[in-house]
PDB file of C-alpha atoms and ligand atoms in Angstrom:
ATOM      1  CA  MET A 227      -9.587 -11.826  -0.085  1.00 55.00           C
ATOM      2  CA  HIS A 228      -7.747 -11.575  -3.389  1.00 63.00           C
ATOM      3  CA  LEU A 229      -4.248 -10.167  -3.217  1.00 69.00           C
ATOM      4  CA  ASN A 230      -5.129  -7.239  -5.447  1.00 70.00           C
ATOM      5  CA  ALA A 231      -7.834  -6.185  -3.040  1.00 70.00           C
ATOM      6  CA  VAL A 232      -5.323  -5.363  -0.310  1.00 77.00           C
ATOM      7  CA  PRO A 233      -7.030  -2.543   1.598  1.00 72.00           C
ATOM      8  CA  ILE A 234      -4.185  -0.088   1.646  1.00 77.00           C
ATOM      9  CA  GLN A 235      -4.210   3.655   1.514  1.00 76.00           C
ATOM     10  CA  GLU A 236      -2.004   3.959  -1.546  1.00 83.00           C
ATOM     11  CA  ARG A 237      -0.465   7.298  -2.358  1.00 91.00           C
ATOM     12  CA  PRO A 238      -0.650   8.516  -5.987  1.00 93.00           C
ATOM     13  CA  GLU A 239       3.143   8.661  -6.226  1.00 96.00           C
ATOM     14  CA  THR A 240       3.754   5.099  -5.074  1.00 96.00           C
ATOM     15  CA  VAL A 241       3.350   1.605  -6.469  1.00 97.00           C
ATOM     16  CA  ALA A 242       2.405  -1.246  -4.156  1.00 96.00           C
ATOM     17  CA  PHE A 243       3.354  -4.882  -3.803  1.00 96.00           C
ATOM     18  CA  ALA A 244       2.192  -7.765  -1.633  1.00 95.00           C
ATOM     19  CA  TRP A 245       3.298 -11.175  -0.481  1.00 95.00           C
ATOM     20  CA  PRO A 246       1.647 -14.036  -2.394  1.00 92.00           C
ATOM     21  CA  VAL A 247      -0.632 -16.236  -0.324  1.00 84.00           C
ATOM     22  CA  THR A 248       1.626 -19.286  -0.578  1.00 83.00           C
ATOM     23  CA  GLY A 249       4.834 -17.304  -0.923  1.00 84.00           C
ATOM     24  CA  LYS A 250       8.198 -18.604   0.241  1.00 86.00           C
ATOM     25  CA  LEU A 251      11.459 -16.753   0.538  1.00 86.00           C
ATOM     26  CA  HIS A 252      13.397 -17.561  -2.609  1.00 73.00           C
ATOM     27  CA  ARG A 253      16.789 -18.246  -1.125  1.00 75.00           C
ATOM     28  CA  ASP A 254      19.205 -17.675   1.687  1.00 82.00           C
ATOM     29  CA  LEU A 255      19.770 -13.917   1.752  1.00 91.00           C
ATOM     30  CA  ARG A 256      22.577 -13.760   4.323  1.00 94.00           C
ATOM     31  CA  VAL A 257      25.690 -11.766   3.437  1.00 97.00           C
ATOM     32  CA  ASP A 258      29.085 -12.704   4.900  1.00 97.00           C
ATOM     33  CA  GLY A 259      30.268 -10.385   7.660  1.00 98.00           C
ATOM     34  CA  TYR A 260      26.751  -9.059   8.344  1.00 98.00           C
ATOM     35  CA  LEU A 261      24.550 -10.219  11.192  1.00 98.00           C
ATOM     36  CA  ALA A 262      20.746  -9.908  11.410  1.00 97.00           C
ATOM     37  CA  GLU A 263      19.305  -9.267  14.859  1.00 97.00           C
ATOM     38  CA  LYS A 264      15.843  -8.507  16.183  1.00 98.00           C
ATOM     39  CA  VAL A 265      15.818  -5.095  17.818  1.00 97.00           C
ATOM     40  CA  ALA A 266      13.248  -2.878  19.495  1.00 95.00           C
ATOM     41  CA  ASP A 267      15.095   0.183  20.667  1.00 91.00           C
ATOM     42  CA  ARG A 268      14.935   3.681  19.293  1.00 96.00           C
ATOM     43  CA  GLU A 269      18.698   4.182  19.319  1.00 97.00           C
ATOM     44  CA  VAL A 270      19.427   1.516  16.713  1.00 98.00           C
ATOM     45  CA  PHE A 271      16.428   2.523  14.594  1.00 98.00           C
ATOM     46  CA  GLU A 272      17.468   6.148  14.732  1.00 97.00           C
ATOM     47  CA  LEU A 273      21.144   5.515  13.981  1.00 97.00           C
ATOM     48  CA  VAL A 274      20.316   3.800  10.698  1.00 98.00           C
ATOM     49  CA  GLN A 275      17.589   6.246   9.652  1.00 98.00           C
ATOM     50  CA  ASP A 276      19.959   9.082  10.475  1.00 98.00           C
ATOM     51  CA  SER A 277      22.599   7.555   8.188  1.00 97.00           C
ATOM     52  CA  ILE A 278      20.219   7.917   5.230  1.00 98.00           C
ATOM     53  CA  GLY A 279      19.251  11.457   6.169  1.00 97.00           C
ATOM     54  CA  TRP A 280      15.971  10.710   7.956  1.00 97.00           C
ATOM     55  CA  ARG A 281      15.820  12.540  11.271  1.00 96.00           C
ATOM     56  CA  VAL A 282      13.317  10.519  13.343  1.00 96.00           C
ATOM     57  CA  THR A 283      11.071  12.855  15.336  1.00 97.00           C
ATOM     58  CA  ASP A 284       9.534  11.990  18.700  1.00 97.00           C
ATOM     59  CA  ASP A 285       6.127  11.829  17.014  1.00 97.00           C
ATOM     60  CA  GLN A 286       7.388   9.419  14.355  1.00 97.00           C
ATOM     61  CA  TRP A 287       9.000   7.149  16.942  1.00 97.00           C
ATOM     62  CA  HIS A 288       5.797   7.248  18.978  1.00 97.00           C
ATOM     63  CA  VAL A 289       3.816   6.023  15.936  1.00 97.00           C
ATOM     64  CA  VAL A 290       6.423   3.379  15.035  1.00 97.00           C
ATOM     65  CA  SER A 291       6.573   1.991  18.574  1.00 96.00           C
ATOM     66  CA  LYS A 292       2.779   1.857  18.696  1.00 97.00           C
ATOM     67  CA  GLU A 293       2.333   0.207  15.288  1.00 97.00           C
ATOM     68  CA  VAL A 294       5.358  -2.079  15.033  1.00 98.00           C
ATOM     69  CA  VAL A 295       4.473  -5.775  14.998  1.00 98.00           C
ATOM     70  CA  SER A 296       6.020  -7.400  18.029  1.00 97.00           C
ATOM     71  CA  ASN A 297       9.404  -8.959  17.263  1.00 97.00           C
ATOM     72  CA  SER A 298       9.397  -7.784  13.641  1.00 98.00           C
ATOM     73  CA  MET A 299      12.062  -5.088  13.675  1.00 98.00           C
ATOM     74  CA  VAL A 300      15.376  -6.366  12.325  1.00 98.00           C
ATOM     75  CA  ALA A 301      18.705  -4.571  12.201  1.00 98.00           C
ATOM     76  CA  ILE A 302      21.771  -5.702  10.290  1.00 98.00           C
ATOM     77  CA  PHE A 303      25.055  -5.216  12.098  1.00 98.00           C
ATOM     78  CA  HIS A 304      28.525  -4.929  10.595  1.00 98.00           C
ATOM     79  CA  ALA A 305      31.566  -4.872  12.859  1.00 98.00           C
ATOM     80  CA  GLY A 306      29.213  -4.240  15.770  1.00 97.00           C
ATOM     81  CA  SER A 307      27.421  -1.230  14.250  1.00 97.00           C
ATOM     82  CA  PRO A 308      23.893  -1.160  12.845  1.00 98.00           C
ATOM     83  CA  VAL A 309      23.915  -0.534   9.084  1.00 98.00           C
ATOM     84  CA  ALA A 310      20.397  -1.487   8.008  1.00 98.00           C
ATOM     85  CA  ILE A 311      16.914  -1.706   9.424  1.00 98.00           C
ATOM     86  CA  ALA A 312      13.320  -2.609   8.486  1.00 98.00           C
ATOM     87  CA  CYS A 313      10.162  -3.616  10.311  1.00 98.00           C
ATOM     88  CA  GLY A 314       6.545  -4.640   9.965  1.00 98.00           C
ATOM     89  CA  LEU A 315       3.762  -2.252  10.973  1.00 97.00           C
ATOM     90  CA  SER A 316       0.403  -3.543  12.093  1.00 96.00           C
ATOM     91  CA  ARG A 317      -2.469  -2.688   9.742  1.00 93.00           C
ATOM     92  CA  PRO A 318      -6.204  -3.497   9.767  1.00 90.00           C
ATOM     93  CA  SER A 319      -7.472  -7.030   9.038  1.00 89.00           C
ATOM     94  CA  ASP A 320      -4.203  -8.673  10.088  1.00 92.00           C
ATOM     95  CA  TRP A 321      -2.203  -7.005   7.327  1.00 94.00           C
ATOM     96  CA  THR A 322       1.396  -6.037   7.990  1.00 96.00           C
ATOM     97  CA  GLU A 323       3.174  -3.260   6.140  1.00 96.00           C
ATOM     98  CA  LEU A 324       6.866  -3.741   5.431  1.00 97.00           C
ATOM     99  CA  ALA A 325       8.222  -0.324   6.287  1.00 97.00           C
ATOM    100  CA  TRP A 326      11.127   1.933   7.222  1.00 98.00           C
ATOM    101  CA  VAL A 327      13.545  -0.020   5.009  1.00 98.00           C
ATOM    102  CA  ALA A 328      16.944   1.655   5.160  1.00 98.00           C
ATOM    103  CA  VAL A 329      20.542   0.703   4.400  1.00 98.00           C
ATOM    104  CA  ALA A 330      23.441   3.028   5.254  1.00 98.00           C
ATOM    105  CA  PRO A 331      24.940   4.391   1.994  1.00 98.00           C
ATOM    106  CA  ALA A 332      28.358   2.778   2.562  1.00 98.00           C
ATOM    107  CA  HIS A 333      26.763  -0.676   2.692  1.00 98.00           C
ATOM    108  CA  ARG A 334      24.478  -0.513  -0.349  1.00 98.00           C
ATOM    109  CA  GLY A 335      24.629  -2.667  -3.454  1.00 97.00           C
ATOM    110  CA  MET A 336      25.821  -5.756  -1.588  1.00 97.00           C
ATOM    111  CA  GLY A 337      22.522  -7.451  -0.822  1.00 97.00           C
ATOM    112  CA  ILE A 338      22.005  -5.910   2.618  1.00 98.00           C
ATOM    113  CA  GLY A 339      18.614  -4.470   1.631  1.00 98.00           C
ATOM    114  CA  LYS A 340      17.507  -7.919   0.534  1.00 97.00           C
ATOM    115  CA  MET A 341      18.947  -9.449   3.699  1.00 97.00           C
ATOM    116  CA  VAL A 342      17.071  -7.113   6.040  1.00 98.00           C
ATOM    117  CA  CYS A 343      13.759  -7.310   4.143  1.00 98.00           C
ATOM    118  CA  GLY A 344      14.092 -11.091   3.899  1.00 97.00           C
ATOM    119  CA  ALA A 345      14.709 -11.338   7.641  1.00 97.00           C
ATOM    120  CA  VAL A 346      11.631  -9.240   8.457  1.00 97.00           C
ATOM    121  CA  VAL A 347       9.437 -11.269   6.097  1.00 97.00           C
ATOM    122  CA  ALA A 348      10.817 -14.587   7.391  1.00 95.00           C
ATOM    123  CA  GLY A 349      10.034 -13.538  10.963  1.00 96.00           C
ATOM    124  CA  LEU A 350       6.514 -12.431  10.066  1.00 96.00           C
ATOM    125  CA  LEU A 351       5.835 -15.702   8.226  1.00 95.00           C
ATOM    126  CA  GLU A 352       7.154 -17.699  11.194  1.00 94.00           C
ATOM    127  CA  ASP A 353       4.740 -15.793  13.412  1.00 96.00           C
ATOM    128  CA  GLY A 354       1.860 -16.653  11.085  1.00 95.00           C
ATOM    129  CA  ARG A 355       1.559 -13.135   9.628  1.00 95.00           C
ATOM    130  CA  SER A 356       1.509 -13.893   5.896  1.00 93.00           C
ATOM    131  CA  LYS A 357      -0.590 -10.909   4.777  1.00 94.00           C
ATOM    132  CA  ILE A 358       2.281  -8.534   4.030  1.00 95.00           C
ATOM    133  CA  TYR A 359       2.382  -5.548   1.688  1.00 95.00           C
ATOM    134  CA  GLY A 360       4.382  -2.436   1.065  1.00 95.00           C
ATOM    135  CA  SER A 361       4.664   0.489  -1.283  1.00 96.00           C
ATOM    136  CA  THR A 362       7.308   2.820  -2.571  1.00 97.00           C
ATOM    137  CA  GLN A 363       7.936   5.497  -5.176  1.00 97.00           C
ATOM    138  CA  ASP A 364       8.492   4.347  -8.777  1.00 98.00           C
ATOM    139  CA  GLU A 365      11.958   5.871  -8.894  1.00 98.00           C
ATOM    140  CA  ARG A 366      13.230   3.826  -5.957  1.00 98.00           C
ATOM    141  CA  LEU A 367      14.303   1.084  -8.339  1.00 98.00           C
ATOM    142  CA  SER A 368      16.692  -0.675  -5.978  1.00 98.00           C
ATOM    143  CA  ALA A 369      13.916  -0.974  -3.383  1.00 98.00           C
ATOM    144  CA  ILE A 370      11.457  -2.322  -5.969  1.00 98.00           C
ATOM    145  CA  LYS A 371      14.103  -4.782  -7.193  1.00 97.00           C
ATOM    146  CA  ILE A 372      14.537  -6.053  -3.638  1.00 97.00           C
ATOM    147  CA  TYR A 373      10.811  -6.597  -3.082  1.00 97.00           C
ATOM    148  CA  LEU A 374      10.321  -8.422  -6.392  1.00 96.00           C
ATOM    149  CA  ASP A 375      13.500 -10.491  -5.951  1.00 95.00           C
ATOM    150  CA  ILE A 376      12.529 -11.777  -2.532  1.00 95.00           C
ATOM    151  CA  GLY A 377       9.071 -12.802  -3.721  1.00 94.00           C
ATOM    152  CA  PHE A 378       6.564  -9.929  -3.509  1.00 96.00           C
ATOM    153  CA  TYR A 379       4.113  -9.390  -6.388  1.00 95.00           C
ATOM    154  CA  PRO A 380       3.228  -6.007  -7.878  1.00 96.00           C
ATOM    155  CA  LEU A 381      -0.386  -5.192  -7.031  1.00 94.00           C
ATOM    156  CA  TYR A 382      -2.814  -4.522  -9.841  1.00 92.00           C
ATOM    157  CA  ARG A 383      -3.963  -0.928  -9.844  1.00 91.00           C
ATOM    158  CA  LYS A 384      -5.641   0.145 -13.063  1.00 91.00           C
ATOM    159  CA  GLU A 385      -4.010   3.558 -13.159  1.00 93.00           C
ATOM    160  CA  LYS A 386      -0.529   2.172 -12.483  1.00 95.00           C
ATOM    161  CA  VAL A 387      -0.223  -0.583 -15.097  1.00 96.00           C
ATOM    162  CA  GLU A 388       1.882   1.510 -17.465  1.00 97.00           C
ATOM    163  CA  ARG A 389       4.092   2.556 -14.597  1.00 98.00           C
ATOM    164  CA  TRP A 390       4.795  -1.097 -13.762  1.00 98.00           C
ATOM    165  CA  GLU A 391       5.628  -1.711 -17.434  1.00 98.00           C
ATOM    166  CA  SER A 392       8.111   1.131 -17.287  1.00 98.00           C
ATOM    167  CA  ILE A 393       9.592  -0.057 -13.980  1.00 98.00           C
ATOM    168  CA  CYS A 394      10.097  -3.578 -15.350  1.00 98.00           C
ATOM    169  CA  GLN A 395      11.734  -2.168 -18.453  1.00 98.00           C
ATOM    170  CA  LYS A 396      14.115  -0.078 -16.365  1.00 98.00           C
ATOM    171  CA  LEU A 397      14.942  -3.065 -14.171  1.00 98.00           C
ATOM    172  CA  GLY A 398      15.371  -5.335 -17.197  1.00 97.00           C
ATOM    173  CA  ILE A 399      12.880  -7.864 -15.873  1.00 96.00           C
ATOM    174  CA  PRO A 400       9.802  -9.327 -17.584  1.00 96.00           C
ATOM    175  CA  PHE A 401       6.486  -7.506 -17.230  1.00 97.00           C
ATOM    176  CA  SER A 402       4.374 -10.565 -16.414  1.00 95.00           C
ATOM    177  CA  PRO A 403       0.909  -9.679 -15.039  1.00 95.00           C
ATOM    178  CA  SER A 404      -0.394 -13.221 -15.389  1.00 93.00           C
ATOM    179  CA  SER A 405       2.295 -14.607 -13.094  1.00 93.00           C
ATOM    180  CA  TRP A 406       1.356 -11.891 -10.589  1.00 93.00           C
ATOM    181  CA  ARG A 407      -2.262 -13.077 -10.845  1.00 89.00           C
ATOM    182  CA  TRP A 408      -3.542  -9.713 -11.942  1.00 91.00           C
ATOM    183  CA  GLN A 409      -7.284  -9.826 -12.615  1.00 83.00           C
ATOM    184  CA  PRO A 410      -7.945  -6.510 -14.350  1.00 77.00           C
ATOM    185  CA  ASP A 411     -11.561  -7.358 -15.045  1.00 68.00           C
ATOM    186  CA  ALA A 412     -12.397  -8.583 -11.567  1.00 56.00           C
TER     187      ALA A 412
HETATM  188  C1  COA B 755      16.623   0.920  -1.217  1.00 76.18           C
HETATM  189  C2  COA B 755      17.769   0.430  -0.344  1.00 76.18           C
HETATM  190  C3  COA B 755      17.221  -0.156   0.941  1.00 76.18           C
HETATM  191  C4  COA B 755      18.537  -0.657  -1.142  1.00 76.18           C
HETATM  192  O1  COA B 755      19.514  -1.237  -0.296  1.00 76.18           O
HETATM  193  P1  COA B 755      20.733  -2.114  -0.911  1.00 76.18           P
HETATM  194  O2  COA B 755      21.403  -2.773   0.224  1.00 76.18           O
HETATM  195  O3  COA B 755      21.552  -1.286  -1.809  1.00 76.18           O
HETATM  196  O4  COA B 755      19.919  -3.187  -1.761  1.00 76.18           O
HETATM  197  P2  COA B 755      20.461  -4.586  -2.302  1.00 76.18           P
HETATM  198  O5  COA B 755      21.940  -4.497  -2.539  1.00 76.18           O
HETATM  199  O6  COA B 755      19.977  -5.660  -1.425  1.00 76.18           O
HETATM  200  O7  COA B 755      19.657  -4.743  -3.666  1.00 76.18           O
HETATM  201  C5  COA B 755      19.527  -3.688  -4.552  1.00 76.18           C
HETATM  202  C6  COA B 755      19.215  -4.270  -5.910  1.00 76.18           C
HETATM  203  O8  COA B 755      18.796  -3.213  -6.761  1.00 76.18           O
HETATM  204  C7  COA B 755      19.626  -3.181  -7.920  1.00 76.18           C
HETATM  205  N1  COA B 755      19.702  -1.790  -8.327  1.00 76.18           N
HETATM  206  C8  COA B 755      20.233  -0.759  -7.654  1.00 76.18           C
HETATM  207  N2  COA B 755      20.066   0.367  -8.370  1.00 76.18           N
HETATM  208  C9  COA B 755      19.405   0.046  -9.492  1.00 76.18           C
HETATM  209  C10 COA B 755      18.942   0.770 -10.626  1.00 76.18           C
HETATM  210  N3  COA B 755      19.098   2.091 -10.737  1.00 76.18           N
HETATM  211  N4  COA B 755      18.298   0.098 -11.588  1.00 76.18           N
HETATM  212  C11 COA B 755      18.125  -1.219 -11.490  1.00 76.18           C
HETATM  213  N5  COA B 755      18.517  -1.981 -10.439  1.00 76.18           N
HETATM  214  C12 COA B 755      19.165  -1.338  -9.465  1.00 76.18           C
HETATM  215  C13 COA B 755      20.922  -3.775  -7.468  1.00 76.18           C
HETATM  216  O9  COA B 755      21.694  -4.255  -8.578  1.00 76.18           O
HETATM  217  C14 COA B 755      20.428  -4.899  -6.585  1.00 76.18           C
HETATM  218  O10 COA B 755      19.931  -5.975  -7.352  1.00 76.18           O
HETATM  219  P3  COA B 755      20.821  -7.308  -7.554  1.00 76.18           P
HETATM  220  O11 COA B 755      20.930  -7.950  -6.205  1.00 76.18           O
HETATM  221  O12 COA B 755      20.044  -8.131  -8.514  1.00 76.18           O
HETATM  222  O13 COA B 755      22.148  -6.867  -8.082  1.00 76.18           O
HETATM  223  C15 COA B 755      18.788   1.577  -0.032  1.00 76.18           C
HETATM  224  O14 COA B 755      19.215   2.136  -1.244  1.00 76.18           O
HETATM  225  C16 COA B 755      18.195   2.679   0.842  1.00 76.18           C
HETATM  226  O15 COA B 755      18.255   2.608   2.055  1.00 76.18           O
HETATM  227  N6  COA B 755      17.618   3.719   0.201  1.00 76.18           N
HETATM  228  C17 COA B 755      17.000   4.851   0.921  1.00 76.18           C
HETATM  229  C18 COA B 755      15.690   4.489   1.599  1.00 76.18           C
HETATM  230  C19 COA B 755      14.724   3.739   0.693  1.00 76.18           C
HETATM  231  O16 COA B 755      14.609   4.013  -0.503  1.00 76.18           O
HETATM  232  N7  COA B 755      14.002   2.765   1.289  1.00 76.18           N
HETATM  233  C20 COA B 755      13.099   1.863   0.604  1.00 76.18           C
HETATM  234  C21 COA B 755      11.860   2.430   0.078  1.00 76.18           C
HETATM  235  S1  COA B 755      10.902   3.346   1.192  1.00 76.18           S
END
């Protein structure tokens, strides 16, 4: 299946991105003083989501624990406390959605978002799960920057081309559909 045919339920307010078929993580994303660890417990998940103002309900945790790809949840610890989290959620046809990406406000802008997303993707690739996608709102520029920097491609969606142009302009990066293998006429 072509990358742009990723069968996701995309919301009108989001743009989507996916991992290229032969994608590799671009570089070592570790940050000094921060430790990545696989986790599976609600407490760590909740602590980080809470720090960004997301109160995790019982229903949400129930869905996460049901959908999370085994061994894919990663937390970043600093001085023994969790400060970032992300995970992969199981989707149809062996797709995995990179989701619940969160970095505590005091630890932003230092590469921790890239570190946690990179660790989740690396783990998924090691486990043979290379069909990975995600989506986020256009205005979440730091999140979009992370996904593009670590190697995801924007997905072609006819109605969102201009929005990607605008996002690239705001991020100061080239708008390069051909390198993302967009096939508008396909
Ligand atoms: C999005 C989020 C995870 C980013 O975490 P972070 O640790 O600050 O991210 P990083 O430091 O790894 O990278 C952010 C990048 O965006 C860039 N950036 C930040 N704000 C930006 C802006 N307004 N315009 C352009 N680039 C911006 C940073 O310079 C950095 O890029 P660089 O490494 O080239 O300098 C964090 O802000 C967060 O938890 N937000 C709330 C939840 C959320 O939005 N989750 C993701 C989408 S659902």
